[in-house]
Coordinates of C-alpha atoms in Angstrom, one line a residue:
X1 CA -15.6 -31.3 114.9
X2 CA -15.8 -29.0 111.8
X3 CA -12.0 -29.1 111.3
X4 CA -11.7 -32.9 111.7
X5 CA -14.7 -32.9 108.7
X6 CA -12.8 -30.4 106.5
X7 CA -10.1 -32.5 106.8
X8 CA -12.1 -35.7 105.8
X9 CA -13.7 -34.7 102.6
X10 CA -10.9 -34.3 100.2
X11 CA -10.2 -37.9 101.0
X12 CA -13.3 -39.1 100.7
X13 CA -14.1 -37.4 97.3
X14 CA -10.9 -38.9 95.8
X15 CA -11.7 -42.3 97.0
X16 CA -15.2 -42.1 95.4
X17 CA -13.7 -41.5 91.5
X18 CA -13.5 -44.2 88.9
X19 CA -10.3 -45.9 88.4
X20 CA -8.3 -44.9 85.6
X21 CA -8.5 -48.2 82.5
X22 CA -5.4 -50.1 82.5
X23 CA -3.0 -49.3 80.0
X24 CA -1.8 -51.8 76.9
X25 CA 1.7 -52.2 76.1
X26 CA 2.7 -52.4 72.3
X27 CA 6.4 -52.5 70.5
X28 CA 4.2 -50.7 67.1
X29 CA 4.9 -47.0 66.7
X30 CA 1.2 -46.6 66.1
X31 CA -1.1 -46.3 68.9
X32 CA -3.7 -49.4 69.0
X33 CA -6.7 -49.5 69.8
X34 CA -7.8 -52.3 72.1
X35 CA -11.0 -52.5 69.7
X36 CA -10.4 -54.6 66.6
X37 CA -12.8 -52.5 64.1
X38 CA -10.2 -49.7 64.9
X39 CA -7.2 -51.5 63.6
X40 CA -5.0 -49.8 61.1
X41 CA -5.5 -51.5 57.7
X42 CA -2.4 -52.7 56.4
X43 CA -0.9 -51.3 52.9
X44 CA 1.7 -51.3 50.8
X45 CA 1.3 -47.4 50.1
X46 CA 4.2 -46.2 51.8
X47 CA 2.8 -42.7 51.9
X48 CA -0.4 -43.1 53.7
X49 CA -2.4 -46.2 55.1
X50 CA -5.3 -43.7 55.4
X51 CA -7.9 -45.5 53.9
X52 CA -9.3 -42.4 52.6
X53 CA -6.9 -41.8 50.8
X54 CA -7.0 -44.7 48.7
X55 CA -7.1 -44.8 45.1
X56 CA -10.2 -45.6 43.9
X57 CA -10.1 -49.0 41.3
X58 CA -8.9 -48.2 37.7
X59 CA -13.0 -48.9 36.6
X60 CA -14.4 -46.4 39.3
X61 CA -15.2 -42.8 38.1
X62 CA -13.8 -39.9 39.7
X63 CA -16.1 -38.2 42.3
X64 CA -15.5 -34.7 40.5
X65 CA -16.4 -34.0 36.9
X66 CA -13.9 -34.1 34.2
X67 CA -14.2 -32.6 30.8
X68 CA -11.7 -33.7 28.9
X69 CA -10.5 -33.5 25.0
X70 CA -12.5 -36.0 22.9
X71 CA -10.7 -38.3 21.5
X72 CA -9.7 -39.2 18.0
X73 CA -12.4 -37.2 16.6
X74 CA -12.9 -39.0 13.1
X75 CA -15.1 -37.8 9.7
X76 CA -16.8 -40.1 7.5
X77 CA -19.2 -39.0 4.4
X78 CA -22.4 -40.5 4.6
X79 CA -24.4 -39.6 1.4
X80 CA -25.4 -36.2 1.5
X81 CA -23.6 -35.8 4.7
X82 CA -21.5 -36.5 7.0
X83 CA -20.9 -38.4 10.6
X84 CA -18.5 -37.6 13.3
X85 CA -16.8 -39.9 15.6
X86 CA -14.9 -39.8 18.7
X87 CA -13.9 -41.7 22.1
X88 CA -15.8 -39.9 25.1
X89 CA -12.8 -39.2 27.4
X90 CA -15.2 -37.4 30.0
X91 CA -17.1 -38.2 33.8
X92 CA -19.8 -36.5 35.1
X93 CA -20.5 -34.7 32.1
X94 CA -23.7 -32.9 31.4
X95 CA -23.4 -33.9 27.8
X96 CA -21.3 -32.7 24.2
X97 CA -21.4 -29.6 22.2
X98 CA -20.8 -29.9 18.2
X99 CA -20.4 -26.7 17.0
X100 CA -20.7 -26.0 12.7
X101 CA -19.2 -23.2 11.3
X102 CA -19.0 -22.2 7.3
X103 CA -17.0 -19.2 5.8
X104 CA -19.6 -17.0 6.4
X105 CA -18.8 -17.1 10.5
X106 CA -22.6 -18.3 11.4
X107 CA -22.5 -21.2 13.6
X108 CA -25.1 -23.9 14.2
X109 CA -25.1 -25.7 17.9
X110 CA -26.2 -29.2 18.3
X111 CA -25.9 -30.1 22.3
X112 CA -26.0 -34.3 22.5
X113 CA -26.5 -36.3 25.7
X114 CA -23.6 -37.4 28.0
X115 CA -21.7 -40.2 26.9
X116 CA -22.1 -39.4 23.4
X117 CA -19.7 -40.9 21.1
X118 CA -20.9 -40.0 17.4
X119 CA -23.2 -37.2 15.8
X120 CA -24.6 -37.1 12.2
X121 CA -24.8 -34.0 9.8
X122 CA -27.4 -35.7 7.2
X123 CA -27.0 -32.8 4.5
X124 CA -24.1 -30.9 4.0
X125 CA -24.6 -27.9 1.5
X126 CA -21.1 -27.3 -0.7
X127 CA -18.2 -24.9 0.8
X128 CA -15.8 -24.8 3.5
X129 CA -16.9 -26.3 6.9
X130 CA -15.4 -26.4 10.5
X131 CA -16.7 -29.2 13.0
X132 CA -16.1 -29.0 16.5
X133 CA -16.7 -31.0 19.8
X134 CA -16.4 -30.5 23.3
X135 CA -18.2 -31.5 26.6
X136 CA -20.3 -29.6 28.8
X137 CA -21.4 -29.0 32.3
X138 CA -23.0 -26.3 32.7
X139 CA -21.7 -22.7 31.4
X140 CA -18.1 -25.0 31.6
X141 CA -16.7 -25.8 28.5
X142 CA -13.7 -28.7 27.9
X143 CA -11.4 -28.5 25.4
X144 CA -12.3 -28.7 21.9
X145 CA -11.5 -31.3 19.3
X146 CA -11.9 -29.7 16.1
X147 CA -11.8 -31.1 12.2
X148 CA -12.2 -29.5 8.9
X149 CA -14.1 -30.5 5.7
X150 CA -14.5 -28.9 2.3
X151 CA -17.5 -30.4 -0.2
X152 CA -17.0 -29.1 -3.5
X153 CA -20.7 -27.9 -5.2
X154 CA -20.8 -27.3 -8.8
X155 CA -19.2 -24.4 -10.2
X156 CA -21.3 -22.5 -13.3
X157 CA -20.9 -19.9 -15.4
X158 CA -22.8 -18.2 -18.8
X159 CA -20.0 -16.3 -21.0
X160 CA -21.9 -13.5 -23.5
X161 CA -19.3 -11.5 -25.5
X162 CA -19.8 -8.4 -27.8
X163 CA -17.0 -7.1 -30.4
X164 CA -16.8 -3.9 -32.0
X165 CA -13.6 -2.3 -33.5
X166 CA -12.1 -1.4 -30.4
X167 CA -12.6 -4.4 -28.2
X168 CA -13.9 -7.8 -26.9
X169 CA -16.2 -7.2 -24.1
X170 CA -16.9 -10.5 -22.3
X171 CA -19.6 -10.9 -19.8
X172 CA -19.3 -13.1 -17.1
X173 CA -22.5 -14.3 -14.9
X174 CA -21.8 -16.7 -11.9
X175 CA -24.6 -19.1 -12.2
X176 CA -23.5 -21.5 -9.1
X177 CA -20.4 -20.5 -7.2
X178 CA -20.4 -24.6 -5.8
X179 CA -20.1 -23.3 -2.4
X180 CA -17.0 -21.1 -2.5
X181 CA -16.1 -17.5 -3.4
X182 CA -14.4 -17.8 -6.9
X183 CA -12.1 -16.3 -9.0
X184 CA -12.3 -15.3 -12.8
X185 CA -9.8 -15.3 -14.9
X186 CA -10.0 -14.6 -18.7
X187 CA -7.5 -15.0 -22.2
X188 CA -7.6 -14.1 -25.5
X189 CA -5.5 -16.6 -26.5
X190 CA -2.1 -16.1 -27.3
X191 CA -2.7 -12.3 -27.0
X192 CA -3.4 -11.7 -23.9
X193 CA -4.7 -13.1 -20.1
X194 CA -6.6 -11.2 -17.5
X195 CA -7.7 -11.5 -13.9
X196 CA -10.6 -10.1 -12.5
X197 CA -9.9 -8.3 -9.0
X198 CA -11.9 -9.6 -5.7
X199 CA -14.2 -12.5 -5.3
X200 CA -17.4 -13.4 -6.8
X201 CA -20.2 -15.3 -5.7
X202 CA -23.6 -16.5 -7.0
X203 CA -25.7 -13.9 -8.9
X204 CA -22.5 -11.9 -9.6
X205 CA -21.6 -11.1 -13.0
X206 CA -18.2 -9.1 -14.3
X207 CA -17.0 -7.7 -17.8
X208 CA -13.3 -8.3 -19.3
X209 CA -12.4 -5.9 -21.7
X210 CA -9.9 -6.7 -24.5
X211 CA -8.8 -3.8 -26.5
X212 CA -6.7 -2.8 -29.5
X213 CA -6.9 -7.2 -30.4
X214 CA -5.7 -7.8 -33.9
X215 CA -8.8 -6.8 -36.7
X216 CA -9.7 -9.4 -38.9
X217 CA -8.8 -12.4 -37.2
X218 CA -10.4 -15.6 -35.6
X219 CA -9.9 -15.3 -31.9
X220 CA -10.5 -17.9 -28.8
X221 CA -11.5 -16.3 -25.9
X222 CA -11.9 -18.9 -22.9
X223 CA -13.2 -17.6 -19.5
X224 CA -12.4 -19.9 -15.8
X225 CA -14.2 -20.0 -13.1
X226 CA -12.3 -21.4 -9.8
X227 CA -14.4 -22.7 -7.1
X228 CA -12.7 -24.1 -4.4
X229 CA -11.4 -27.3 -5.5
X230 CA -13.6 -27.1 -9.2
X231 CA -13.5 -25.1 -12.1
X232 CA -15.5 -24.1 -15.1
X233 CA -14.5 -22.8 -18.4
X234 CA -16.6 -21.3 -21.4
X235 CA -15.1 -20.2 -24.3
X236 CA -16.0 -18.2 -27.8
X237 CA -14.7 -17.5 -31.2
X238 CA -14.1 -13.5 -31.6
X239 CA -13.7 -11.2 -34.4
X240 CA -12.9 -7.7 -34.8
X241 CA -14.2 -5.7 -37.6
X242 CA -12.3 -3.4 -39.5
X243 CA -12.2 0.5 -38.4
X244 CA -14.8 2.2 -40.1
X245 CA -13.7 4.3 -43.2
X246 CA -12.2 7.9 -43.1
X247 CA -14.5 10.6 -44.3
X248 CA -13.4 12.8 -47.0
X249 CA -14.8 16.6 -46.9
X250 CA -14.4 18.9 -49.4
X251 CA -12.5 21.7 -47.6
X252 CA -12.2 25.4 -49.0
X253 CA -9.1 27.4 -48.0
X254 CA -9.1 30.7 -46.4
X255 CA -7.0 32.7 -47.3
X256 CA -8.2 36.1 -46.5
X257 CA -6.2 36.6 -43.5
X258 CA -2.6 36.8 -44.4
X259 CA -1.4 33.4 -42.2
X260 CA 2.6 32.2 -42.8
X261 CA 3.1 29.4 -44.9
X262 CA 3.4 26.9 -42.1
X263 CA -0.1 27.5 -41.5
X264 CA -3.4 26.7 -43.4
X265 CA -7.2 27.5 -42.3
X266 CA -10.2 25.9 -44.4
X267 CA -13.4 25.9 -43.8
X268 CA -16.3 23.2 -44.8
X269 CA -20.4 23.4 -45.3
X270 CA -21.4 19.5 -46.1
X271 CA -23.3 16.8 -45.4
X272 CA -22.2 14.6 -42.5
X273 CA -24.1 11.1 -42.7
X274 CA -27.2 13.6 -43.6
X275 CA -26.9 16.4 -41.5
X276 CA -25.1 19.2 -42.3
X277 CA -22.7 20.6 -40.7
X278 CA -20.3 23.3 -40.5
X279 CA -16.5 23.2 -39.7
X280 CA -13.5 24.8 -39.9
X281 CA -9.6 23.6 -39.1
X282 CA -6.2 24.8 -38.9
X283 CA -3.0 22.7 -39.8
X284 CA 0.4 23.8 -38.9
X285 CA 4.1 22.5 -39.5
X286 CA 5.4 21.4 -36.3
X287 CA 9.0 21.8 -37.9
X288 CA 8.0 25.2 -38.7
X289 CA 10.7 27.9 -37.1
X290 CA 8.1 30.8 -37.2
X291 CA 5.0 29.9 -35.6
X292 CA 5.1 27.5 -32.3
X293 CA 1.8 25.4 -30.8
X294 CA 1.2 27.0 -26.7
X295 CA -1.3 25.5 -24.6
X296 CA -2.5 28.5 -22.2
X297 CA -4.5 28.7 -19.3
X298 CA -5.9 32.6 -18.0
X299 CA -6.0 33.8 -14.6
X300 CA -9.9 34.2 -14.9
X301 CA -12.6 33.0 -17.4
X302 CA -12.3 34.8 -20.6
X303 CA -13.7 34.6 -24.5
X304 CA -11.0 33.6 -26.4
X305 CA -11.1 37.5 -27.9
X306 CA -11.0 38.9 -24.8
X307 CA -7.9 36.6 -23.9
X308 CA -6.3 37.4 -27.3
X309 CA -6.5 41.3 -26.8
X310 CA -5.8 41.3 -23.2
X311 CA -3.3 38.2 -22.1
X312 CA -1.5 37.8 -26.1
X313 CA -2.2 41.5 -26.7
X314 CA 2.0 40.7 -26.9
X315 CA 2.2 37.9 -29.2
X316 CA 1.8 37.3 -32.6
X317 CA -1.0 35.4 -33.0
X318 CA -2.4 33.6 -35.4
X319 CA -5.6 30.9 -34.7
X320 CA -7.2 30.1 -31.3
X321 CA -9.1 27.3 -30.0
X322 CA -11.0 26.9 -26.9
X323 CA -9.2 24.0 -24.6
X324 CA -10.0 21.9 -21.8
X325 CA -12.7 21.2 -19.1
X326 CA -13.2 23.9 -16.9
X327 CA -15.6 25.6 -13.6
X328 CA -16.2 28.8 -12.0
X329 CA -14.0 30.8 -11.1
X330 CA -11.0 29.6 -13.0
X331 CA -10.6 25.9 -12.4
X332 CA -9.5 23.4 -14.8
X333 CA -10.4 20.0 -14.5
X334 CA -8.3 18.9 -17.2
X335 CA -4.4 18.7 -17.7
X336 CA -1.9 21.8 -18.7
X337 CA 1.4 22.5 -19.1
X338 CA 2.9 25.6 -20.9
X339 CA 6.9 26.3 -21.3
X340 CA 7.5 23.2 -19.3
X341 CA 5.6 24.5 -16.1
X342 CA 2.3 22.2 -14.8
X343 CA -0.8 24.8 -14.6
X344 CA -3.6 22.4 -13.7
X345 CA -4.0 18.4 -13.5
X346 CA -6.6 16.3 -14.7
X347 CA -9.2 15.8 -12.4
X348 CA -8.2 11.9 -10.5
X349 CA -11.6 11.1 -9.4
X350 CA -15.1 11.4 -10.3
X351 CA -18.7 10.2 -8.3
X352 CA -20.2 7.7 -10.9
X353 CA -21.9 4.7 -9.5
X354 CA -19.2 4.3 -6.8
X355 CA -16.2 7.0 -6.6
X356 CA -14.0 6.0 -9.3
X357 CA -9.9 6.9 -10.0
X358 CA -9.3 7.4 -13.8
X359 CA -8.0 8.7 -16.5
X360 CA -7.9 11.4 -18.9
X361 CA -6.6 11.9 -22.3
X362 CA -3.8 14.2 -23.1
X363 CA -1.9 16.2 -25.9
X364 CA 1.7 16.9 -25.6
X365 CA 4.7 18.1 -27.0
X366 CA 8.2 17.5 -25.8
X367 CA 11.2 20.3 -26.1
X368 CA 12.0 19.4 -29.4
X369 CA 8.1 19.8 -30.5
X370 CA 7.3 15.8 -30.8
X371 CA 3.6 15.2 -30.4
X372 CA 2.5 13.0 -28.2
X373 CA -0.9 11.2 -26.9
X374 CA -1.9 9.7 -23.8
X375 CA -3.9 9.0 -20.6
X376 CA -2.9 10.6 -17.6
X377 CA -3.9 10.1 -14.0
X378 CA -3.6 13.6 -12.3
X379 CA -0.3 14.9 -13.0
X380 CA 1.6 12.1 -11.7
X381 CA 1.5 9.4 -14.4
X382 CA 0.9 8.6 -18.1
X383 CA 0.0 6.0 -19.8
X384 CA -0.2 4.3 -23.8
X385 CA -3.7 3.0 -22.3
X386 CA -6.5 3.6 -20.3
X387 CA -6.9 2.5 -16.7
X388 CA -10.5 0.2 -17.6
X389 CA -12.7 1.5 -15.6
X390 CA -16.3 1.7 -16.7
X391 CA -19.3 2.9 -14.9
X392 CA -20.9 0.1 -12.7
X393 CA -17.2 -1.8 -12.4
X394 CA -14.8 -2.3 -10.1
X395 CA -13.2 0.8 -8.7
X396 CA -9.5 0.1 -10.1
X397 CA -6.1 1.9 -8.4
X398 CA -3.7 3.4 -11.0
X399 CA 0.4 2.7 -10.1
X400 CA 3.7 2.9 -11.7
X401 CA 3.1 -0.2 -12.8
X402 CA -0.9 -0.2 -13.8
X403 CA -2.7 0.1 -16.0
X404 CA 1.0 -0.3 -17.8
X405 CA 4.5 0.9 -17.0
X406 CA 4.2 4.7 -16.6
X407 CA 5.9 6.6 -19.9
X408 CA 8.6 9.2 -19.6
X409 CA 6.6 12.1 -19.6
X410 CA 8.1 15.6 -19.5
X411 CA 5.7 17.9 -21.9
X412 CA 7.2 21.0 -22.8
X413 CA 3.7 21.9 -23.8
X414 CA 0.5 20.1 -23.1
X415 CA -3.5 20.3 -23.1
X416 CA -5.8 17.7 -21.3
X417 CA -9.2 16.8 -22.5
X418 CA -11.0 13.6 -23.4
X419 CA -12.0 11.1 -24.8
X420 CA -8.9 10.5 -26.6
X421 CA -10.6 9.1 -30.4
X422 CA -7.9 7.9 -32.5
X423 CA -4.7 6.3 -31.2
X424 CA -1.4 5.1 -33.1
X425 CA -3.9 4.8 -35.9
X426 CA -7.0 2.9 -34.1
X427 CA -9.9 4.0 -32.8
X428 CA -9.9 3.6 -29.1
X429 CA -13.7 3.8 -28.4
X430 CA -16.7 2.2 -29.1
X431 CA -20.4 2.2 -27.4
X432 CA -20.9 -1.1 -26.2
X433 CA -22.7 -0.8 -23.3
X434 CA -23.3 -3.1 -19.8
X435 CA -26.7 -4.5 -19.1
X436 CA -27.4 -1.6 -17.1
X437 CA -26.6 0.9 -20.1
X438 CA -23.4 2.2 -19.3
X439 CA -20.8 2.6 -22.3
X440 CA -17.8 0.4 -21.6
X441 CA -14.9 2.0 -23.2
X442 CA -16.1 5.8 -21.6
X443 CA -13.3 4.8 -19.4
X444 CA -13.0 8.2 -18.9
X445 CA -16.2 8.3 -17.4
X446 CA -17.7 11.1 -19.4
X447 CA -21.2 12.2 -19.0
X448 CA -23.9 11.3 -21.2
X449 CA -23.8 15.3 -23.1
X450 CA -20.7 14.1 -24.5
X451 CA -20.2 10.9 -25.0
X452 CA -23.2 8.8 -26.8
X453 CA -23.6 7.1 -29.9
X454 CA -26.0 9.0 -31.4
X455 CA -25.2 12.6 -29.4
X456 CA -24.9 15.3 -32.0
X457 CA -22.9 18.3 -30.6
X458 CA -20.6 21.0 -31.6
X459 CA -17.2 19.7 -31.4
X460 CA -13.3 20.1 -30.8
X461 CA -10.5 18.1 -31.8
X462 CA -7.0 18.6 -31.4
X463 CA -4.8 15.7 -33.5
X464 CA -2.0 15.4 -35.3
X465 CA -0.5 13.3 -38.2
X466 CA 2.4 11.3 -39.1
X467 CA 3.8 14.1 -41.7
X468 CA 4.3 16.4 -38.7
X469 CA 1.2 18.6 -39.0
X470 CA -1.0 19.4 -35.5
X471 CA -4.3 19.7 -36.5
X472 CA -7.1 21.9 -34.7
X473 CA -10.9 21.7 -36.0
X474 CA -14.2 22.8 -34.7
X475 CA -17.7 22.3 -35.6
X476 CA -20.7 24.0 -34.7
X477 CA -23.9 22.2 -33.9
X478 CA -26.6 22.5 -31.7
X479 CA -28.1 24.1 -35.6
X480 CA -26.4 26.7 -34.3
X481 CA -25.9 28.7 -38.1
X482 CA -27.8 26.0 -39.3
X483 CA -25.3 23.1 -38.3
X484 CA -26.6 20.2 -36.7
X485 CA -23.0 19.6 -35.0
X486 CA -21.0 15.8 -35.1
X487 CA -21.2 12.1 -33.1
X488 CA -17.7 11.5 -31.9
X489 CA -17.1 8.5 -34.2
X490 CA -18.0 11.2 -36.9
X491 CA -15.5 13.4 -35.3
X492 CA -12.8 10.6 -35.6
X493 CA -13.5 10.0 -38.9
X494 CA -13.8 13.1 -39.9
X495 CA -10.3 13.8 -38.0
X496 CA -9.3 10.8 -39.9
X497 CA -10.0 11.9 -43.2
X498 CA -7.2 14.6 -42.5
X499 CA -4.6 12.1 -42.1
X500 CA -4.8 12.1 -38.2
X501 CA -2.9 9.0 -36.5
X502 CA -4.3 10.9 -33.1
X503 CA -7.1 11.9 -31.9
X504 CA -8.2 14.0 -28.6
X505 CA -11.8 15.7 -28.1
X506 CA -11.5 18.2 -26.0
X507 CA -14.0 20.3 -24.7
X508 CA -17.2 21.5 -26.5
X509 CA -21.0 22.5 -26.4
X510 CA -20.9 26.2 -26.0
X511 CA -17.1 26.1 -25.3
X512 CA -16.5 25.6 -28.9
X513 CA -14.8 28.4 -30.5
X514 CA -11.8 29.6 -33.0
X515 CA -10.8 32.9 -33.5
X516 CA -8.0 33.8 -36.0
X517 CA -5.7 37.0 -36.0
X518 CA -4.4 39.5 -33.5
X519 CA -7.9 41.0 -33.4
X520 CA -9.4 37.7 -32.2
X521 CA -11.8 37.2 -34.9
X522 CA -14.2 34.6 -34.4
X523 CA -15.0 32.2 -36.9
X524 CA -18.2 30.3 -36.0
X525 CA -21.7 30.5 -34.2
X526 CA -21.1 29.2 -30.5
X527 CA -24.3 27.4 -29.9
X528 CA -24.7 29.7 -26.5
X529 CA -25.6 32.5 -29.1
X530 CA -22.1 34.1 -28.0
X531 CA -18.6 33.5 -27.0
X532 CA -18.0 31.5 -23.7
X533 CA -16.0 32.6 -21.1
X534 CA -13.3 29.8 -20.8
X535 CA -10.5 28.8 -19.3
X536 CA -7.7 27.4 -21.1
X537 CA -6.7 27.6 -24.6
X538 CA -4.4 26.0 -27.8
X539 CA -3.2 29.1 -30.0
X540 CA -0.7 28.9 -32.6
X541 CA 1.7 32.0 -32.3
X542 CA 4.5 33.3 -34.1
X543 CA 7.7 33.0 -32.5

């Protein structure tokens, strides 16, 4: 009985299953559904039939944001200002970013609502502006349609201009720069055209300097301003006035101390525009064959009689003068040269208002003992003219080429000091001065206990004229012997008035001394109450 049930109930659990669904037949590839909803939709894609992946209509946005370039971004003025236009090629975005930048690099944001088409800037301040627009989402970004505009302001300046012998000095304010950083340029017409270095902006002013112009004559000097697109010009009638007049001192010759022939030594005790004052000079022949012009420099700081006993104690020698600018130990700050071989440079830089390259004036004499003057920047070049800086100005970068081509300069001898007075025959300094007080013409940048127009100090020149004679003259001040010492444009005058052409101070105050003789006898009162130690010298020696 168990076995014949075991034996039953397979059978009978198959027989109580459902029966399989009949099958369809179809001749389509596809399988088909016997439901119609689940029909295939026809197509003619013949990629997919899927119908999700059909393209949605041409007027249905895309499900995912797009941030795409605006298009044909357009500018229009409007008045004051301006309005941008452009074709919103974007879905789904947040909204648009116009971004405004000017030359300075700040940037104003303006963020606009989606489907934005047009934004208005209602005043637009002159200069040089960059628009640009992009949509947003987010921190996401599209790319950028960018467009530039330039609005021209009105460009101002005020022209003030001062003349003395030397020069033109032209002051230039920048009243309204109309948006842009400008340019100067300035001409003295049909002399001569400059152009101011950098940029210049509201509020900022600069000088042009014209020296050596004709004397005499009625000149136009015109001043532009460039602003961007604009422009404005002043201009002024200049004169020069004459040089003033030489002065003539009556001189007394020494002749106590047995000097050659080719060299004289006088002595003065006069009134100088009221003060007196007393001087004394020597002249030599430069085509003399027994005495020759040296320019010395001592391996430590000595009076010129100790240096005449101790370092010529050798030499024949005949007058002394104290030299250039000088420090502790035994530095020279001012240009030398003896027997063809460079013992000290001028100094190249100096602290002023800003750190400033310049130059410094120079006496020299070539192999065949032709005298020469000019400004020279270290030891490297020389110049027939200043490089212009003034205190306060631009800081200016002397070349080959600038402040003019660099001369042939191989001194045999040579003695540095400044300012250089007299030049070719003109005076080559003046005392206008900057709003600010500074001289313009110190372009040698020297301080205010030598260079002044009313400074009184004793004095030393070194010159020469167009005979052939070299000229060296001292005077005391400082009322040191009762001598209330010389102004520089005294100085020149004075240097002048003994046929001079050219002119160099060189260094004085205590420094100044002559001595005469192989004893080193000293002329004058040194306003120190003694001799200085110094460090360089011009002696005339027998050769």
């Amino acid at each position: 009985m168990k076995r014949i049930l075991t034996l039953l109930l397979p059978a009978f659990l198959c027989a109580c299953q459902a029966p399989e669904a009949p099958q369809l037949v179809s001749d389509d590839p596809q399988p088909v559904s016997a439901d119609p909803s689940l029909q295939p939709a026809v197509s003619d894609d013949p990629v997919s039939a899927d119908p999700s992946q059909t393209p949605p209509a041409s007027d249905d946005p895309p499900k995912t944001p797009v941030l795409a370039l605006p298009g044909e971004l357009a500018l229009t003025e409007q008045g004051d200002g301006i309005m941008l236009a452009w074709t919103d090629n974007s879905y789904r975005e947040e909204g648009y970013l116009v971004e405004k930048a000017g030359t300075d690099r700040k940037t104003e944001k303006f963020f606009l609502p989606a489907d934005a088409e047009s934004w208005s800037d209602p005043s637009v301040a002159a200069g040089i502006w960059t628009y640009s627009v992009q949509a947003y989402r987010g921190l996401e970004r599209g790319e950028a349609a960018t467009i530039a505009y330039t609005k021209a302001g009105e460009a101002r300046l005020q022209l003030k201009v001062q003349t003395s012998w030397y020069m033109a000095s032209a002051r230039v304010d920048v009243l309204s720069d109309g948006g842009f950083a400008c340019t100067l340029e300035a001409a003295v017409e049909g002399v001569e055209t400059q152009t101011a270095p950098g940029t210049f902006r509201k509020g900022d002013h600069y000088y042009f300097n014209f020296r050596n112009l004709p004397q005499g004559e009625s000149l136009r000097l015109s001043v532009t301003l460039t602003s961007g697109p604009g422009q404005a010009r002043e201009s002024a009638e200049v004169t020069l006035p004459a040089d003033p007049d030489p002065l003539s001192v009556s001189w007394s010759e020494l002749t106590e101390y047995s000097l050659p022939s080719s060299v004289k030594l006088y002595q003065a005790s006069t009134s100088v525009t009221g003060k007196t004052v007393n001087m004394w000079y020597a002249a030599m022949d430069l085509s003399a064959e027994d005495v020759e012009l040296r320019t010395l420099k001592g391996k430590s700081l000595k009076t010129p009689t100790a240096f005449v006993t101790s370092d010529l104690k050798d030499e024949k020698v005949w007058i002394v003068i104290n030299g250039g600018y000088f420090a502790s130990p035994a530095t020279s700050y001012s240009y030398i040269v003896d027997g063809g071989v460079e013992l000290a440079k001028n100094v190249a830089m100096l602290s002023r208002t800003n750190g400033y390259n310049i130059t410094r004036g120079v006496f020299a004499l070539d192999a065949e003992a032709v005298p020469t003057l000019a400004w020279v920047y270290s030891g490297t070049w020389a110049y027939d003219r200043p490089l212009p800086v003034y205190d306060g100005g631009p800081i200016l970068t002397p070349s080959a080429s600038y402040p003019a081509p660099a001369l042939e300069w191989h001194p045999q001898e040579a003695m540095g000091g400044g300012p250089i007075l007299v030049k070719d025959g003109r005076y080559c300094f003046d005392f206008l001065q900057t709003k600010d007080g500074k001289y313009l013409s110190n372009c040698e940048l020297f301080q205010t206990d030598i260079y002044g127009e009313t400074l009184r100090a004793p004095r030393t020149a070194l010159g020469y004229t167009d005979d052939g004679r070299v000229i060296l003259l001292i005077a005391d001040g400082r009322n040191s012997g009762g001598s209330a010492g010389l102004t520089l444009l005294e100085l020149a005058r004075i240097m002048q008035g003994l046929g001079c052409e050219n002119v160099l101070n060189l260094d004085g105050g205590g420094s100044t001394m002559m001595t005469v003789g192989d004893t080193g006898t000293l002329l004058n009162h040194p306003s120190d109450g003694k001799q200085r130690a110094v460090v360089s010298y011009v002696a005339i020696l027998g050769k």
